[in-house]
Short mmCIF file of C-alpha atoms and ligand atoms in Angstrom, two decimals:
data_model
loop_
_atom_site.label_atom_id
_atom_site.label_comp_id
_atom_site.label_asym_id
_atom_site.label_seq_id
_atom_site.Cartn_x
_atom_site.Cartn_y
_atom_site.Cartn_z
CA UNK M 20 0.00 0.00 0.00
CA UNK M 21 1.17 3.52 -0.78
CA UNK M 22 2.65 5.17 2.31
CA UNK M 23 0.85 8.22 3.64
CA UNK M 24 2.60 11.57 4.06
CA UNK M 25 2.70 11.10 7.84
CA UNK M 26 4.19 7.62 7.50
CA UNK M 27 6.90 8.97 5.19
CA UNK M 28 7.81 11.69 7.69
CA UNK M 29 8.03 9.11 10.49
CA UNK M 30 10.05 6.68 8.42
CA UNK M 31 12.57 9.36 7.46
CA UNK M 32 12.82 10.66 11.03
CA UNK M 33 13.36 7.11 12.34
CA UNK M 34 16.17 6.53 9.82
CA UNK M 35 17.93 9.76 10.85
CA UNK M 36 17.54 9.08 14.57
CA UNK M 37 19.01 5.62 14.13
CA UNK M 38 21.99 6.92 12.14
CA UNK M 39 22.76 10.00 14.22
CA UNK M 40 21.56 9.33 17.73
CA UNK M 41 21.57 12.75 19.36
CA UNK M 42 18.87 15.08 18.03
CA UNK M 43 19.03 18.90 17.99
CA UNK M 44 16.28 21.44 18.69
CA UNK M 45 17.65 23.88 16.11
CA UNK M 46 18.08 23.58 12.34
CA UNK M 47 19.69 25.83 9.74
CA UNK M 48 18.85 25.76 6.04
CA UNK M 49 21.99 26.97 4.31
CA UNK M 50 21.23 29.08 1.28
CA UNK M 51 23.56 30.88 -1.06
CA UNK M 52 26.00 32.85 1.06
CA UNK M 53 26.10 30.52 4.02
CA UNK M 54 27.96 27.64 2.41
CA UNK M 55 31.05 28.33 4.49
CA UNK M 56 29.14 27.81 7.72
CA UNK M 57 29.47 24.03 7.37
CA UNK M 58 33.24 24.40 7.85
CA UNK M 59 32.53 25.78 11.32
CA UNK M 60 30.43 22.81 12.47
CA UNK M 61 32.42 20.76 15.00
CA UNK M 62 32.43 16.96 15.11
CA UNK M 63 30.07 16.75 12.13
CA UNK M 64 28.01 13.67 11.36
CA UNK M 65 26.79 13.78 7.75
CA UNK M 66 23.95 12.06 5.93
CA UNK M 67 23.73 12.26 2.13
CA UNK M 68 20.24 13.06 0.86
CA UNK M 69 20.68 10.21 -1.61
CA UNK M 70 20.69 7.72 1.29
CA UNK M 71 17.80 9.22 3.25
CA UNK M 72 14.50 7.43 2.57
CA UNK M 73 11.74 9.60 1.04
CA UNK M 74 14.05 12.61 0.58
CA UNK M 75 13.51 14.28 -2.80
CA UNK M 76 16.04 13.22 -5.43
CA UNK M 77 18.39 16.03 -6.39
CA UNK M 78 18.17 17.53 -9.87
CA UNK M 79 21.81 18.61 -9.79
CA UNK M 80 24.13 15.74 -10.68
CA UNK M 81 26.88 15.06 -8.16
CA UNK M 82 25.38 17.56 -5.73
CA UNK M 83 22.76 15.66 -3.85
CA UNK M 84 23.19 17.71 -0.68
CA UNK M 85 23.44 16.53 2.90
CA UNK M 86 22.26 16.91 6.46
CA UNK M 87 25.04 17.77 8.90
CA UNK M 88 24.74 17.31 12.67
CA UNK M 89 27.26 18.94 15.01
CA UNK M 90 28.10 21.89 17.22
CA UNK M 91 28.05 25.50 16.07
CA UNK M 92 28.79 28.36 18.45
CA UNK M 93 28.71 25.75 21.23
CA UNK M 94 25.17 24.66 20.31
CA UNK M 95 24.26 21.24 18.92
CA UNK M 96 22.40 21.83 15.65
CA UNK M 97 21.53 20.27 12.31
CA UNK M 98 22.24 21.99 9.00
CA UNK M 99 20.71 21.36 5.61
CA UNK M 100 23.27 21.86 2.87
CA UNK M 101 21.36 22.10 -0.37
CA UNK M 102 17.68 22.91 -0.51
CA UNK M 103 14.90 22.00 -2.90
CA UNK M 104 13.58 24.88 -4.99
CA UNK M 105 10.12 25.07 -6.52
CA UNK M 106 11.64 26.27 -9.82
CA UNK M 107 13.55 22.99 -10.12
CA UNK M 108 10.21 21.25 -10.55
CA UNK M 109 9.70 19.87 -7.04
CA UNK M 110 6.17 20.16 -5.78
CA UNK M 111 5.50 22.10 -2.60
CA UNK M 112 5.23 18.94 -0.47
CA UNK M 113 8.73 17.94 -1.63
CA UNK M 114 10.18 21.43 -1.12
CA UNK M 115 8.97 21.45 2.48
CA UNK M 116 9.38 17.75 3.37
CA UNK M 117 12.73 18.33 5.18
CA UNK M 118 11.04 20.86 7.50
CA UNK M 119 8.40 18.27 8.42
CA UNK M 120 11.17 15.79 9.17
CA UNK M 121 13.07 18.35 11.28
CA UNK M 122 9.97 18.89 13.38
CA UNK M 123 9.54 15.11 13.81
CA UNK M 124 13.15 14.99 15.06
CA UNK M 125 12.33 17.55 17.76
CA UNK M 126 13.49 20.76 16.05
CA UNK M 127 11.51 23.81 17.19
CA UNK M 128 13.77 26.62 15.90
CA UNK M 129 14.46 27.08 12.19
CA UNK M 130 17.08 29.42 10.73
CA UNK M 131 16.97 30.05 6.97
CA UNK M 132 19.19 31.98 4.61
CA UNK M 133 19.02 32.93 0.97
CA UNK M 134 20.24 35.24 -1.76
CA UNK M 135 17.84 37.97 -2.85
CA UNK M 136 17.55 40.91 -5.18
CA UNK M 137 17.10 44.28 -3.45
CA UNK M 138 14.33 46.76 -4.29
CA UNK M 139 14.78 48.98 -1.23
CA UNK M 140 16.65 52.06 -2.44
CA UNK M 141 18.85 52.12 0.68
CA UNK M 142 20.26 48.67 -0.04
CA UNK M 143 23.69 47.94 -1.52
CA UNK M 144 24.99 44.75 -3.10
CA UNK M 145 26.55 42.61 -0.35
CA UNK M 146 24.19 43.87 2.36
CA UNK M 147 22.74 41.40 4.83
CA UNK M 148 18.99 41.78 5.46
CA UNK M 149 17.13 40.28 8.39
CA UNK M 150 13.74 39.12 7.15
CA UNK M 151 11.03 40.76 9.27
CA UNK M 152 8.11 39.43 7.22
CA UNK M 153 7.31 37.95 3.81
CA UNK M 154 4.87 38.21 0.94
CA UNK M 155 4.01 34.86 -0.62
CA UNK M 156 3.76 35.19 -4.41
CA UNK M 157 4.37 31.52 -5.19
CA UNK M 158 1.52 30.18 -7.33
CA UNK M 159 0.77 27.53 -4.72
CA UNK M 160 0.67 27.37 -0.93
CA UNK M 161 2.50 24.36 0.57
CA UNK M 162 -0.44 23.77 2.94
CA UNK M 163 -2.95 23.41 0.08
CA UNK M 164 -4.82 20.12 0.25
CA UNK M 165 -5.62 17.79 3.13
CA UNK M 166 -4.62 19.21 6.51
CA UNK M 167 -3.06 16.81 8.99
CA UNK M 168 -4.15 18.09 12.39
CA UNK M 169 -1.20 16.17 13.88
CA UNK M 170 1.11 18.55 11.99
CA UNK M 171 -0.69 21.86 12.56
CA UNK M 172 -3.95 23.80 12.20
CA UNK M 173 -5.98 24.13 9.00
CA UNK M 174 -5.77 27.93 9.06
CA UNK M 175 -2.47 28.89 10.70
CA UNK M 176 -1.76 32.51 11.65
CA UNK M 177 1.22 34.17 9.97
CA UNK M 178 1.28 37.31 12.13
CA UNK M 179 4.75 36.60 13.51
CA UNK M 180 6.18 34.32 10.85
CA UNK M 181 9.67 35.58 11.84
CA UNK M 182 10.36 35.71 15.56
CA UNK M 183 10.62 39.22 17.04
CA UNK M 184 12.85 37.88 19.81
CA UNK M 185 15.33 36.51 17.26
CA UNK M 186 15.17 39.69 15.14
CA UNK M 187 16.05 41.72 18.25
CA UNK M 188 18.86 39.28 19.04
CA UNK M 189 20.32 39.79 15.56
CA UNK M 190 20.06 43.56 16.04
CA UNK M 191 21.99 43.38 19.25
CA UNK M 192 24.69 41.18 17.64
CA UNK M 193 25.00 43.73 14.82
CA UNK M 194 25.48 46.52 17.35
CA UNK M 195 28.07 44.55 19.34
CA UNK M 196 30.10 43.76 16.22
CA UNK M 197 29.50 47.00 14.32
CA UNK M 198 27.88 45.15 11.42
CA UNK M 199 25.72 46.94 8.85
CA UNK M 200 22.47 44.99 9.08
CA UNK M 201 19.38 45.87 7.05
CA UNK M 202 15.84 44.71 7.79
CA UNK M 203 12.98 44.12 5.44
CA UNK M 204 10.18 42.21 3.82
CA UNK M 205 11.10 39.26 1.58
CA UNK M 206 8.95 38.63 -1.49
CA UNK M 207 8.96 34.95 -2.48
CA UNK M 208 8.42 34.16 -6.16
CA UNK M 209 8.58 30.94 -8.16
CA UNK M 210 11.38 32.01 -10.51
CA UNK M 211 13.50 30.95 -12.32
CA UNK M 212 13.43 34.25 -14.19
CA UNK M 213 14.90 37.28 -12.47
CA UNK M 214 12.42 40.14 -12.40
CA UNK M 215 11.68 42.67 -15.12
CA UNK M 216 12.34 46.28 -14.02
CA UNK M 217 8.58 46.74 -13.72
CA UNK M 218 8.29 43.66 -11.49
CA UNK M 219 11.01 44.86 -9.11
CA UNK M 220 9.16 48.18 -8.97
CA UNK M 221 5.84 46.44 -8.34
CA UNK M 222 7.32 44.35 -5.50
CA UNK M 223 8.72 47.51 -3.91
CA UNK M 224 5.39 49.33 -4.18
CA UNK M 225 3.49 46.48 -2.51
CA UNK M 226 5.86 46.58 0.46
CA UNK M 227 8.78 44.34 -0.48
CA UNK M 228 12.42 45.14 0.22
CA UNK M 229 14.00 42.08 -1.40
CA UNK M 230 12.90 39.27 -3.72
CA UNK M 231 14.01 35.66 -4.04
CA UNK M 232 12.99 32.20 -5.17
CA UNK M 233 13.04 30.22 -1.93
CA UNK M 234 12.39 30.36 1.83
CA UNK M 235 8.68 31.26 1.88
CA UNK M 236 7.43 27.65 1.46
CA UNK M 237 9.73 26.36 4.23
CA UNK M 238 8.79 29.23 6.54
CA UNK M 239 5.05 28.67 6.00
CA UNK M 240 5.42 24.99 6.90
CA UNK M 241 7.66 25.77 9.90
CA UNK M 242 5.00 28.16 11.21
CA UNK M 243 2.28 25.60 10.58
CA UNK M 244 4.36 23.20 12.69
CA UNK M 245 4.67 25.76 15.49
CA UNK M 246 8.38 26.42 15.00
CA UNK M 247 10.18 29.68 15.80
CA UNK M 248 11.77 31.10 12.64
CA UNK M 249 14.67 33.41 11.82
CA UNK M 250 15.49 34.37 8.22
CA UNK M 251 18.30 36.30 6.60
CA UNK M 252 18.98 37.37 3.00
CA UNK M 253 22.17 38.40 1.25
CA UNK M 254 21.40 41.19 -1.20
CA UNK M 255 23.20 40.02 -4.33
CA UNK M 256 21.81 42.44 -6.93
CA UNK M 257 19.55 45.47 -7.13
CA UNK M 258 16.46 45.91 -9.27
CA UNK M 259 14.06 48.67 -10.20
CA UNK M 260 13.02 50.85 -13.06
CA UNK M 261 16.15 53.04 -12.97
CA UNK M 262 18.57 50.15 -12.58
CA UNK M 263 20.19 48.92 -15.77
CA UNK M 264 22.45 46.17 -14.42
CA UNK M 265 21.47 42.69 -15.53
CA UNK M 266 21.45 40.16 -12.68
CA UNK M 267 23.14 36.85 -13.38
CA UNK M 268 23.75 33.63 -11.46
CA UNK M 269 27.50 34.42 -11.39
CA UNK M 270 26.90 37.88 -9.94
CA UNK M 271 24.60 36.41 -7.29
CA UNK M 272 27.26 33.86 -6.29
CA UNK M 273 30.00 36.51 -6.18
CA UNK M 274 28.00 38.94 -4.04
CA UNK M 275 26.97 36.13 -1.71
CA UNK M 276 30.64 35.29 -1.15
CA UNK M 277 31.35 38.90 -0.17
CA UNK M 278 28.71 38.74 2.53
CA UNK M 279 29.78 35.31 3.76
CA UNK M 280 31.96 36.47 6.71
CA UNK M 281 29.13 38.61 8.12
CA UNK M 282 26.56 35.84 7.58
CA UNK M 283 28.79 33.28 9.29
CA UNK M 284 29.50 35.55 12.25
CA UNK M 285 25.82 36.40 12.67
CA UNK M 286 24.66 32.77 12.58
CA UNK M 287 27.40 31.55 14.91
CA UNK M 288 26.61 34.31 17.41
CA UNK M 289 22.89 33.54 17.18
CA UNK M 290 23.63 29.89 18.00
CA UNK M 291 25.75 30.94 20.96
CA UNK M 292 22.94 33.12 22.35
CA UNK M 293 19.78 31.05 21.86
N1 HPA H 4 15.37 38.01 -8.02
C1 HPA H 4 14.95 36.81 -7.62
N2 HPA H 4 15.73 35.97 -6.97
C2 HPA H 4 16.97 36.35 -6.70
C3 HPA H 4 17.47 37.59 -7.10
C4 HPA H 4 16.61 38.46 -7.80
O1 HPA H 4 17.00 39.58 -8.20
N3 HPA H 4 18.75 37.67 -6.67
C5 HPA H 4 19.02 36.49 -6.04
N4 HPA H 4 17.96 35.70 -6.05
#
C-alpha cells in the first residue's frame, strides 16, 4: 500500500535518529552565502540526501546535498546543505518535506538563509537583510490540500512568521560587532526568471524590500508546525526601473561570497545566544 505523508515523515525521522543518535532542537537551512558555515560545524556527522529514505532526489548531478549534525557556536544543531527549490520542478510537499522531518526529530527553531535581489533604495549589493516578514507570491501554498491536524492547524496565523525575539537578538549582535544589518520584507516568487524592471518596482510598491525564489514555502510549513523562525537574505543584486544592471547567477554567487563572513558571524553568534 502507498505510504501516507505522515508515514513517510516518520520513516525518514526514524532513519535519521538511528543513524545520528543525538537530536538537535535547532536547524539551519543553508542558502547561497552561508555555504562556508558548514566548515565551522564541530564533530560533524553527515547524511547524504541520496541515502535518506523519502528525501527528494536532487536535480543537480553530483550535488545531492546533505544533512550535517554537530556543534556551532557551542550549540548542537543540524544543517541542511542544499535545498529544494520550486523552480527545479519539485512540488510544494517535496520542497517542504525536510522541514516536516526536522519537526519530527524535535526541532523547534528554524534558521533560513538565501540570496535575494534588493528593491529597497537604501540597499547595496553585499548587504545582509534580516527578514522581518514575507509576501508569498508563489503560485501555490505548501499547505494546500488535506490538513493533517497532527502537523498543525488548517488555518495557521502568519502574524509573527519571523520571531521578534530573534530579530532583536540579531540587532543586538550587529550593534556589538559593528555590522551593517538591514531589515525588510522578503517577497517569495517561483522564478526561475529574475524580475523585469517593472516587477522589481511592483514588489517595492506592494511593500517588499528584497525578492528571491526560496524560503517562503519552508517558513510557512515551519510556522504551521509551530516552529520559531529566523530568516536572513544576502542582497546580491539590485532591481528597479532606474537600474540597468542585468542580474546573473554568477553575480549572485560573487556577491553572496562577499557577505559570507558577516553571515557566518551572525549565525554563529545567534547559535551561541539562543
Ligand atoms: N530576483 C529573484 N531571486 C533572486 C534575485 C533576484 O533579483 N537575486 C538572487 N535571487
